Amino acid sequence: MNTSPSGAGVAGAAHLWAAEPGFLNTASFGLPPTPAWDALQRAQDDWRAGRVSWEGWADATELARASYARLIGVDPADVAVGSQVSQLLASVADAVPDGGVVLVPEQEFTSAVFPFAVQADRGVTVRTAPLAELADRIDAGVDVVSFALVQSLDGRLADYAGIVAAARAAGAWVVVDATQACGWLPFDGALADVVVAGAYKWLMSPRGTGFAYLAPQLRERMRPSQAGWFAAEDPHSGYYGLPLRLAKDARAFDVSPAWHAWVGTAPALELIEQIGVANIQAHDVALANRFLAGLGLPPRDSAIVTVDVPGAEQKLAAAGIRAAVRGGRVRAAFHVYTTAADVDAAVAALLS
């Protein structure tokens, strides 16, 4: 089987997915491309038979780290790897000064809010504001502004540049959750102090892998409180005992990788790089707008859209369309494996 793109852009890679018709739920989880699926199966077969050592599986972590860094335009030395957004943000939240103020959008996904909220015993306060007003609410009293580039609830895009500009003027840290953005939305990660992303959605990886860009100036204020053997300068030079010998870059904040999940992550990110995020964006947004147009709604600039159609959940289920319901509205997400036929079938179901 051909496991490489056969041409430029999304169309040339379409044969690398085995999606059944009607999957519009990437905002919940992405579907693995064939190279990632095959790599994962080989690794699990090797594990079952005990025919290899584990070091090769761990190597996939470094390949994935480098891919993520290229996708968001940062140095791999400034990228830590972990398992979940909340885990990756824990050390960031621990570094917020006692009595600090963290500003987040209303209805932000809890994994990007709770790590800060649990700091309340140190006097840390979490304030909320409407997403559209977030930049205007940043003042000298705000220490951190934390927000998703693309809202999980409804697909709205944050004013990244505007929020960053306001935060810099106020001296606040900028913490970005790119889980619903990375893989389809081009952006400059270096504008922020922190960019976290879970890889199991738009990066189409197994659940249990994630990344955090940690700017050097912020790392100086952070403590790697979850440090283990993989956070060492050379993890393989000595597995036992003191002295403490942490990496001098963002790898000090790594947690020990779940091997097989990373084996499936590295090829997925490599394929995204080959296709090109701008090409994926054009494909995804065009399909989202086709969906909206079919329902008589104006276009948007996101791969995630929500619609309020009476009986929508039941209508989609009856037609075999897999989407999500968030806040009482249907949330549909469109990615590289989505086709015009998927969109038209969903529209027909909702209009029935």
mmCIF file with all atom_site columns, C-alpha atoms in Angstrom, residues 180-333:
data_model
loop_
_atom_site.group_PDB
_atom_site.id
_atom_site.type_symbol
_atom_site.label_atom_id
_atom_site.label_alt_id
_atom_site.label_comp_id
_atom_site.label_asym_id
_atom_site.label_entity_id
_atom_site.label_seq_id
_atom_site.pdbx_PDB_ins_code
_atom_site.Cartn_x
_atom_site.Cartn_y
_atom_site.Cartn_z
_atom_site.occupancy
_atom_site.B_iso_or_equiv
_atom_site.pdbx_formal_charge
_atom_site.auth_seq_id
_atom_site.auth_comp_id
_atom_site.auth_asym_id
_atom_site.auth_atom_id
_atom_site.pdbx_PDB_model_num
ATOM 1   C CA . GLN A 1 180 ? -8.080  22.974 18.559 1.00 0.00 ? 180 GLN A CA 1
ATOM 2   C CA . ALA A 1 181 ? -5.805  24.926 16.202 1.00 0.00 ? 181 ALA A CA 1
ATOM 3   C CA . CYS A 1 182 ? -2.486  23.171 15.664 1.00 0.00 ? 182 CYS A CA 1
ATOM 4   C CA . GLY A 1 183 ? -2.722  21.065 12.538 1.00 0.00 ? 183 GLY A CA 1
ATOM 5   C CA . TRP A 1 184 ? -5.117  23.236 10.549 1.00 0.00 ? 184 TRP A CA 1
ATOM 6   C CA . LEU A 1 185 ? -4.493  26.874 11.554 1.00 0.00 ? 185 LEU A CA 1
ATOM 7   C CA . PRO A 1 186 ? -1.123  28.480 10.753 1.00 0.00 ? 186 PRO A CA 1
ATOM 8   C CA . PHE A 1 187 ? 0.170   30.677 13.588 1.00 0.00 ? 187 PHE A CA 1
ATOM 9   C CA . ASP A 1 188 ? 3.429   31.964 15.045 1.00 0.00 ? 188 ASP A CA 1
ATOM 10  C CA . GLY A 1 189 ? 3.994   30.200 18.345 1.00 0.00 ? 189 GLY A CA 1
ATOM 11  C CA . ALA A 1 190 ? 6.961   32.420 19.203 1.00 0.00 ? 190 ALA A CA 1
ATOM 12  C CA . LEU A 1 191 ? 4.596   35.343 19.858 1.00 0.00 ? 191 LEU A CA 1
ATOM 13  C CA . ALA A 1 192 ? 3.499   33.647 23.083 1.00 0.00 ? 192 ALA A CA 1
ATOM 14  C CA . ASP A 1 193 ? 5.323   32.563 26.229 1.00 0.00 ? 193 ASP A CA 1
ATOM 15  C CA . VAL A 1 194 ? 3.631   29.154 26.309 1.00 0.00 ? 194 VAL A CA 1
ATOM 16  C CA . VAL A 1 195 ? 1.885   27.183 23.570 1.00 0.00 ? 195 VAL A CA 1
ATOM 17  C CA . VAL A 1 196 ? 0.411   23.849 24.642 1.00 0.00 ? 196 VAL A CA 1
ATOM 18  C CA . ALA A 1 197 ? -1.327  21.346 22.402 1.00 0.00 ? 197 ALA A CA 1
ATOM 19  C CA . GLY A 1 198 ? -2.827  17.928 22.889 1.00 0.00 ? 198 GLY A CA 1
ATOM 20  C CA . ALA A 1 199 ? -2.016  15.908 19.764 1.00 0.00 ? 199 ALA A CA 1
ATOM 21  C CA . TYR A 1 200 ? -5.057  13.635 19.571 1.00 0.00 ? 200 TYR A CA 1
ATOM 22  C CA . LYS A 1 201 ? -7.343  16.047 17.741 1.00 0.00 ? 201 LYS A CA 1
ATOM 23  C CA . TRP A 1 202 ? -6.152  17.999 14.685 1.00 0.00 ? 202 TRP A CA 1
ATOM 24  C CA . LEU A 1 203 ? -2.696  16.426 14.851 1.00 0.00 ? 203 LEU A CA 1
ATOM 25  C CA . MET A 1 204 ? -4.432  13.043 14.421 1.00 0.00 ? 204 MET A CA 1
ATOM 26  C CA . SER A 1 205 ? -2.315  11.198 16.958 1.00 0.00 ? 205 SER A CA 1
ATOM 27  C CA . PRO A 1 206 ? -3.042  8.620  19.656 1.00 0.00 ? 206 PRO A CA 1
ATOM 28  C CA . ARG A 1 207 ? -4.419  10.090 22.849 1.00 0.00 ? 207 ARG A CA 1
ATOM 29  C CA . GLY A 1 208 ? -1.733  10.654 25.455 1.00 0.00 ? 208 GLY A CA 1
ATOM 30  C CA . THR A 1 209 ? 0.793   12.875 23.675 1.00 0.00 ? 209 THR A CA 1
ATOM 31  C CA . GLY A 1 210 ? 1.162   16.630 23.887 1.00 0.00 ? 210 GLY A CA 1
ATOM 32  C CA . PHE A 1 211 ? 3.595   19.502 23.578 1.00 0.00 ? 211 PHE A CA 1
ATOM 33  C CA . ALA A 1 212 ? 4.440   22.751 25.329 1.00 0.00 ? 212 ALA A CA 1
ATOM 34  C CA . TYR A 1 213 ? 6.514   25.552 23.867 1.00 0.00 ? 213 TYR A CA 1
ATOM 35  C CA . LEU A 1 214 ? 8.104   27.218 26.896 1.00 0.00 ? 214 LEU A CA 1
ATOM 36  C CA . ALA A 1 215 ? 9.899   30.492 26.176 1.00 0.00 ? 215 ALA A CA 1
ATOM 37  C CA . PRO A 1 216 ? 13.368  30.625 27.773 1.00 0.00 ? 216 PRO A CA 1
ATOM 38  C CA . GLN A 1 217 ? 12.612  33.760 29.793 1.00 0.00 ? 217 GLN A CA 1
ATOM 39  C CA . LEU A 1 218 ? 9.592   32.092 31.365 1.00 0.00 ? 218 LEU A CA 1
ATOM 40  C CA . ARG A 1 219 ? 11.386  28.807 32.061 1.00 0.00 ? 219 ARG A CA 1
ATOM 41  C CA . GLU A 1 220 ? 13.760  30.713 34.323 1.00 0.00 ? 220 GLU A CA 1
ATOM 42  C CA . ARG A 1 221 ? 10.805  31.302 36.661 1.00 0.00 ? 221 ARG A CA 1
ATOM 43  C CA . MET A 1 222 ? 9.483   27.744 36.483 1.00 0.00 ? 222 MET A CA 1
ATOM 44  C CA . ARG A 1 223 ? 10.353  24.656 38.497 1.00 0.00 ? 223 ARG A CA 1
ATOM 45  C CA . PRO A 1 224 ? 10.208  21.219 36.823 1.00 0.00 ? 224 PRO A CA 1
ATOM 46  C CA . SER A 1 225 ? 8.310   19.668 39.713 1.00 0.00 ? 225 SER A CA 1
ATOM 47  C CA . GLN A 1 226 ? 7.405   16.554 37.696 1.00 0.00 ? 226 GLN A CA 1
ATOM 48  C CA . ALA A 1 227 ? 11.008  15.816 36.763 1.00 0.00 ? 227 ALA A CA 1
ATOM 49  C CA . GLY A 1 228 ? 11.895  12.187 36.204 1.00 0.00 ? 228 GLY A CA 1
ATOM 50  C CA . TRP A 1 229 ? 14.517  10.202 34.336 1.00 0.00 ? 229 TRP A CA 1
ATOM 51  C CA . PHE A 1 230 ? 13.452  11.565 30.935 1.00 0.00 ? 230 PHE A CA 1
ATOM 52  C CA . ALA A 1 231 ? 14.043  15.148 32.096 1.00 0.00 ? 231 ALA A CA 1
ATOM 53  C CA . ALA A 1 232 ? 17.770  14.529 32.493 1.00 0.00 ? 232 ALA A CA 1
ATOM 54  C CA . GLU A 1 233 ? 20.378  16.185 30.294 1.00 0.00 ? 233 GLU A CA 1
ATOM 55  C CA . ASP A 1 234 ? 21.218  12.721 28.962 1.00 0.00 ? 234 ASP A CA 1
ATOM 56  C CA . PRO A 1 235 ? 18.438  10.345 30.038 1.00 0.00 ? 235 PRO A CA 1
ATOM 57  C CA . HIS A 1 236 ? 20.418  7.272  28.994 1.00 0.00 ? 236 HIS A CA 1
ATOM 58  C CA . SER A 1 237 ? 23.725  8.055  30.718 1.00 0.00 ? 237 SER A CA 1
ATOM 59  C CA . GLY A 1 238 ? 22.559  6.999  34.160 1.00 0.00 ? 238 GLY A CA 1
ATOM 60  C CA . TYR A 1 239 ? 19.154  5.898  35.415 1.00 0.00 ? 239 TYR A CA 1
ATOM 61  C CA . TYR A 1 240 ? 19.863  5.868  39.136 1.00 0.00 ? 240 TYR A CA 1
ATOM 62  C CA . GLY A 1 241 ? 20.649  8.177  42.014 1.00 0.00 ? 241 GLY A CA 1
ATOM 63  C CA . LEU A 1 242 ? 21.924  11.702 42.524 1.00 0.00 ? 242 LEU A CA 1
ATOM 64  C CA . PRO A 1 243 ? 23.157  14.258 41.658 1.00 0.00 ? 243 PRO A CA 1
ATOM 65  C CA . LEU A 1 244 ? 20.235  16.062 40.043 1.00 0.00 ? 244 LEU A CA 1
ATOM 66  C CA . ARG A 1 245 ? 21.166  16.443 36.375 1.00 0.00 ? 245 ARG A CA 1
ATOM 67  C CA . LEU A 1 246 ? 18.266  18.054 34.529 1.00 0.00 ? 246 LEU A CA 1
ATOM 68  C CA . ALA A 1 247 ? 18.368  19.186 30.924 1.00 0.00 ? 247 ALA A CA 1
ATOM 69  C CA . LYS A 1 248 ? 19.288  22.829 30.452 1.00 0.00 ? 248 LYS A CA 1
ATOM 70  C CA . ASP A 1 249 ? 16.477  23.480 27.985 1.00 0.00 ? 249 ASP A CA 1
ATOM 71  C CA . ALA A 1 250 ? 12.730  22.769 27.890 1.00 0.00 ? 250 ALA A CA 1
ATOM 72  C CA . ARG A 1 251 ? 13.402  19.031 28.128 1.00 0.00 ? 251 ARG A CA 1
ATOM 73  C CA . ALA A 1 252 ? 13.730  19.541 31.882 1.00 0.00 ? 252 ALA A CA 1
ATOM 74  C CA . PHE A 1 253 ? 9.917   19.711 31.829 1.00 0.00 ? 253 PHE A CA 1
ATOM 75  C CA . ASP A 1 254 ? 9.446   16.456 29.877 1.00 0.00 ? 254 ASP A CA 1
ATOM 76  C CA . VAL A 1 255 ? 7.611   13.533 31.387 1.00 0.00 ? 255 VAL A CA 1
ATOM 77  C CA . SER A 1 256 ? 8.472   9.967  30.507 1.00 0.00 ? 256 SER A CA 1
ATOM 78  C CA . PRO A 1 257 ? 6.840   9.228  27.149 1.00 0.00 ? 257 PRO A CA 1
ATOM 79  C CA . ALA A 1 258 ? 4.081   6.675  26.623 1.00 0.00 ? 258 ALA A CA 1
ATOM 80  C CA . TRP A 1 259 ? 6.090   4.880  23.956 1.00 0.00 ? 259 TRP A CA 1
ATOM 81  C CA . HIS A 1 260 ? 3.491   3.581  21.542 1.00 0.00 ? 260 HIS A CA 1
ATOM 82  C CA . ALA A 1 261 ? 1.454   6.768  21.581 1.00 0.00 ? 261 ALA A CA 1
ATOM 83  C CA . TRP A 1 262 ? 4.548   8.636  20.414 1.00 0.00 ? 262 TRP A CA 1
ATOM 84  C CA . VAL A 1 263 ? 5.253   6.024  17.748 1.00 0.00 ? 263 VAL A CA 1
ATOM 85  C CA . GLY A 1 264 ? 1.858   6.941  16.281 1.00 0.00 ? 264 GLY A CA 1
ATOM 86  C CA . THR A 1 265 ? 2.350   10.678 16.766 1.00 0.00 ? 265 THR A CA 1
ATOM 87  C CA . ALA A 1 266 ? 5.601   11.239 14.865 1.00 0.00 ? 266 ALA A CA 1
ATOM 88  C CA . PRO A 1 267 ? 4.344   10.002 11.446 1.00 0.00 ? 267 PRO A CA 1
ATOM 89  C CA . ALA A 1 268 ? 1.098   11.951 11.776 1.00 0.00 ? 268 ALA A CA 1
ATOM 90  C CA . LEU A 1 269 ? 2.936   15.236 12.325 1.00 0.00 ? 269 LEU A CA 1
ATOM 91  C CA . GLU A 1 270 ? 5.377   14.449 9.534  1.00 0.00 ? 270 GLU A CA 1
ATOM 92  C CA . LEU A 1 271 ? 2.458   14.002 7.152  1.00 0.00 ? 271 LEU A CA 1
ATOM 93  C CA . ILE A 1 272 ? 0.893   17.312 8.233  1.00 0.00 ? 272 ILE A CA 1
ATOM 94  C CA . GLU A 1 273 ? 4.186   19.002 7.412  1.00 0.00 ? 273 GLU A CA 1
ATOM 95  C CA . GLN A 1 274 ? 4.261   17.326 4.005  1.00 0.00 ? 274 GLN A CA 1
ATOM 96  C CA . ILE A 1 275 ? 0.728   18.425 3.137  1.00 0.00 ? 275 ILE A CA 1
ATOM 97  C CA . GLY A 1 276 ? 1.204   21.940 4.552  1.00 0.00 ? 276 GLY A CA 1
ATOM 98  C CA . VAL A 1 277 ? -0.914  23.554 7.247  1.00 0.00 ? 277 VAL A CA 1
ATOM 99  C CA . ALA A 1 278 ? -2.024  26.358 4.912  1.00 0.00 ? 278 ALA A CA 1
ATOM 100 C CA . ASN A 1 279 ? -3.318  23.750 2.450  1.00 0.00 ? 279 ASN A CA 1
ATOM 101 C CA . ILE A 1 280 ? -5.154  21.972 5.241  1.00 0.00 ? 280 ILE A CA 1
ATOM 102 C CA . GLN A 1 281 ? -6.659  25.253 6.413  1.00 0.00 ? 281 GLN A CA 1
ATOM 103 C CA . ALA A 1 282 ? -7.980  26.040 2.931  1.00 0.00 ? 282 ALA A CA 1
ATOM 104 C CA . HIS A 1 283 ? -9.522  22.572 2.631  1.00 0.00 ? 283 HIS A CA 1
ATOM 105 C CA . ASP A 1 284 ? -11.066 22.517 6.105  1.00 0.00 ? 284 ASP A CA 1
ATOM 106 C CA . VAL A 1 285 ? -12.521 26.026 6.048  1.00 0.00 ? 285 VAL A CA 1
ATOM 107 C CA . ALA A 1 286 ? -13.934 25.563 2.544  1.00 0.00 ? 286 ALA A CA 1
ATOM 108 C CA . LEU A 1 287 ? -15.843 22.497 3.714  1.00 0.00 ? 287 LEU A CA 1
ATOM 109 C CA . ALA A 1 288 ? -17.023 24.251 6.877  1.00 0.00 ? 288 ALA A CA 1
ATOM 110 C CA . ASN A 1 289 ? -18.341 27.121 4.761  1.00 0.00 ? 289 ASN A CA 1
ATOM 111 C CA . ARG A 1 290 ? -20.007 24.684 2.347  1.00 0.00 ? 290 ARG A CA 1
ATOM 112 C CA . PHE A 1 291 ? -21.807 23.216 5.365  1.00 0.00 ? 291 PHE A CA 1
ATOM 113 C CA . LEU A 1 292 ? -22.904 26.650 6.573  1.00 0.00 ? 292 LEU A CA 1
ATOM 114 C CA . ALA A 1 293 ? -24.023 27.735 3.111  1.00 0.00 ? 293 ALA A CA 1
ATOM 115 C CA . GLY A 1 294 ? -26.142 24.622 2.788  1.00 0.00 ? 294 GLY A CA 1
ATOM 116 C CA . LEU A 1 295 ? -27.974 25.681 5.937  1.00 0.00 ? 295 LEU A CA 1
ATOM 117 C CA . GLY A 1 296 ? -28.365 29.270 4.735  1.00 0.00 ? 296 GLY A CA 1
ATOM 118 C CA . LEU A 1 297 ? -25.751 30.616 7.168  1.00 0.00 ? 297 LEU A CA 1
ATOM 119 C CA . PRO A 1 298 ? -22.879 33.051 6.479  1.00 0.00 ? 298 PRO A CA 1
ATOM 120 C CA . PRO A 1 299 ? -19.299 31.794 6.124  1.00 0.00 ? 299 PRO A CA 1
ATOM 121 C CA . ARG A 1 300 ? -16.836 31.780 8.990  1.00 0.00 ? 300 ARG A CA 1
ATOM 122 C CA . ASP A 1 301 ? -13.076 31.422 9.233  1.00 0.00 ? 301 ASP A CA 1
ATOM 123 C CA . SER A 1 302 ? -12.904 28.242 11.298 1.00 0.00 ? 302 SER A CA 1
ATOM 124 C CA . ALA A 1 303 ? -12.750 24.498 10.721 1.00 0.00 ? 303 ALA A CA 1
ATOM 125 C CA . ILE A 1 304 ? -15.139 24.112 13.669 1.00 0.00 ? 304 ILE A CA 1
ATOM 126 C CA . VAL A 1 305 ? -18.691 25.470 13.461 1.00 0.00 ? 305 VAL A CA 1
ATOM 127 C CA . THR A 1 306 ? -21.768 25.182 15.619 1.00 0.00 ? 306 THR A CA 1
ATOM 128 C CA . VAL A 1 307 ? -25.369 25.302 14.445 1.00 0.00 ? 307 VAL A CA 1
ATOM 129 C CA . ASP A 1 308 ? -28.699 25.376 16.234 1.00 0.00 ? 308 ASP A CA 1
ATOM 130 C CA . VAL A 1 309 ? -31.132 23.148 14.349 1.00 0.00 ? 309 VAL A CA 1
ATOM 131 C CA . PRO A 1 310 ? -34.145 21.624 16.144 1.00 0.00 ? 310 PRO A CA 1
ATOM 132 C CA . GLY A 1 311 ? -33.674 17.880 16.534 1.00 0.00 ? 311 GLY A CA 1
ATOM 133 C CA . ALA A 1 312 ? -30.204 18.069 15.014 1.00 0.00 ? 312 ALA A CA 1
ATOM 134 C CA . GLU A 1 313 ? -28.598 15.428 17.211 1.00 0.00 ? 313 GLU A CA 1
ATOM 135 C CA . GLN A 1 314 ? -31.274 12.883 16.362 1.00 0.00 ? 314 GLN A CA 1
ATOM 136 C CA . LYS A 1 315 ? -31.290 13.768 12.645 1.00 0.00 ? 315 LYS A CA 1
ATOM 137 C CA . LEU A 1 316 ? -27.525 13.394 12.327 1.00 0.00 ? 316 LEU A CA 1
ATOM 138 C CA . ALA A 1 317 ? -27.492 10.128 14.257 1.00 0.00 ? 317 ALA A CA 1
ATOM 139 C CA . ALA A 1 318 ? -30.226 8.685  12.043 1.00 0.00 ? 318 ALA A CA 1
ATOM 140 C CA . ALA A 1 319 ? -28.165 9.555  8.961  1.00 0.00 ? 319 ALA A CA 1
ATOM 141 C CA . GLY A 1 320 ? -24.967 8.053  10.380 1.00 0.00 ? 320 GLY A CA 1
ATOM 142 C CA . ILE A 1 321 ? -23.275 11.454 10.783 1.00 0.00 ? 321 ILE A CA 1
ATOM 143 C CA . ARG A 1 322 ? -20.894 11.617 13.744 1.00 0.00 ? 322 ARG A CA 1
ATOM 144 C CA . ALA A 1 323 ? -20.628 15.086 15.263 1.00 0.00 ? 323 ALA A CA 1
ATOM 145 C CA . ALA A 1 324 ? -20.719 16.461 18.803 1.00 0.00 ? 324 ALA A CA 1
ATOM 146 C CA . VAL A 1 325 ? -23.172 18.482 20.837 1.00 0.00 ? 325 VAL A CA 1
ATOM 147 C CA . ARG A 1 326 ? -21.752 21.302 22.943 1.00 0.00 ? 326 ARG A CA 1
ATOM 148 C CA . GLY A 1 327 ? -23.805 23.869 24.817 1.00 0.00 ? 327 GLY A CA 1
ATOM 149 C CA . GLY A 1 328 ? -27.002 22.494 23.257 1.00 0.00 ? 328 GLY A CA 1
ATOM 150 C CA . ARG A 1 329 ? -25.723 23.116 19.710 1.00 0.00 ? 329 ARG A CA 1
ATOM 151 C CA . VAL A 1 330 ? -24.319 20.734 17.130 1.00 0.00 ? 330 VAL A CA 1
ATOM 152 C CA . ARG A 1 331 ? -20.558 21.137 16.733 1.00 0.00 ? 331 ARG A CA 1
ATOM 153 C CA . ALA A 1 332 ? -19.217 19.975 13.376 1.00 0.00 ? 332 ALA A CA 1
ATOM 154 C CA . ALA A 1 333 ? -15.510 19.809 12.570 1.00 0.00 ? 333 ALA A CA 1
#
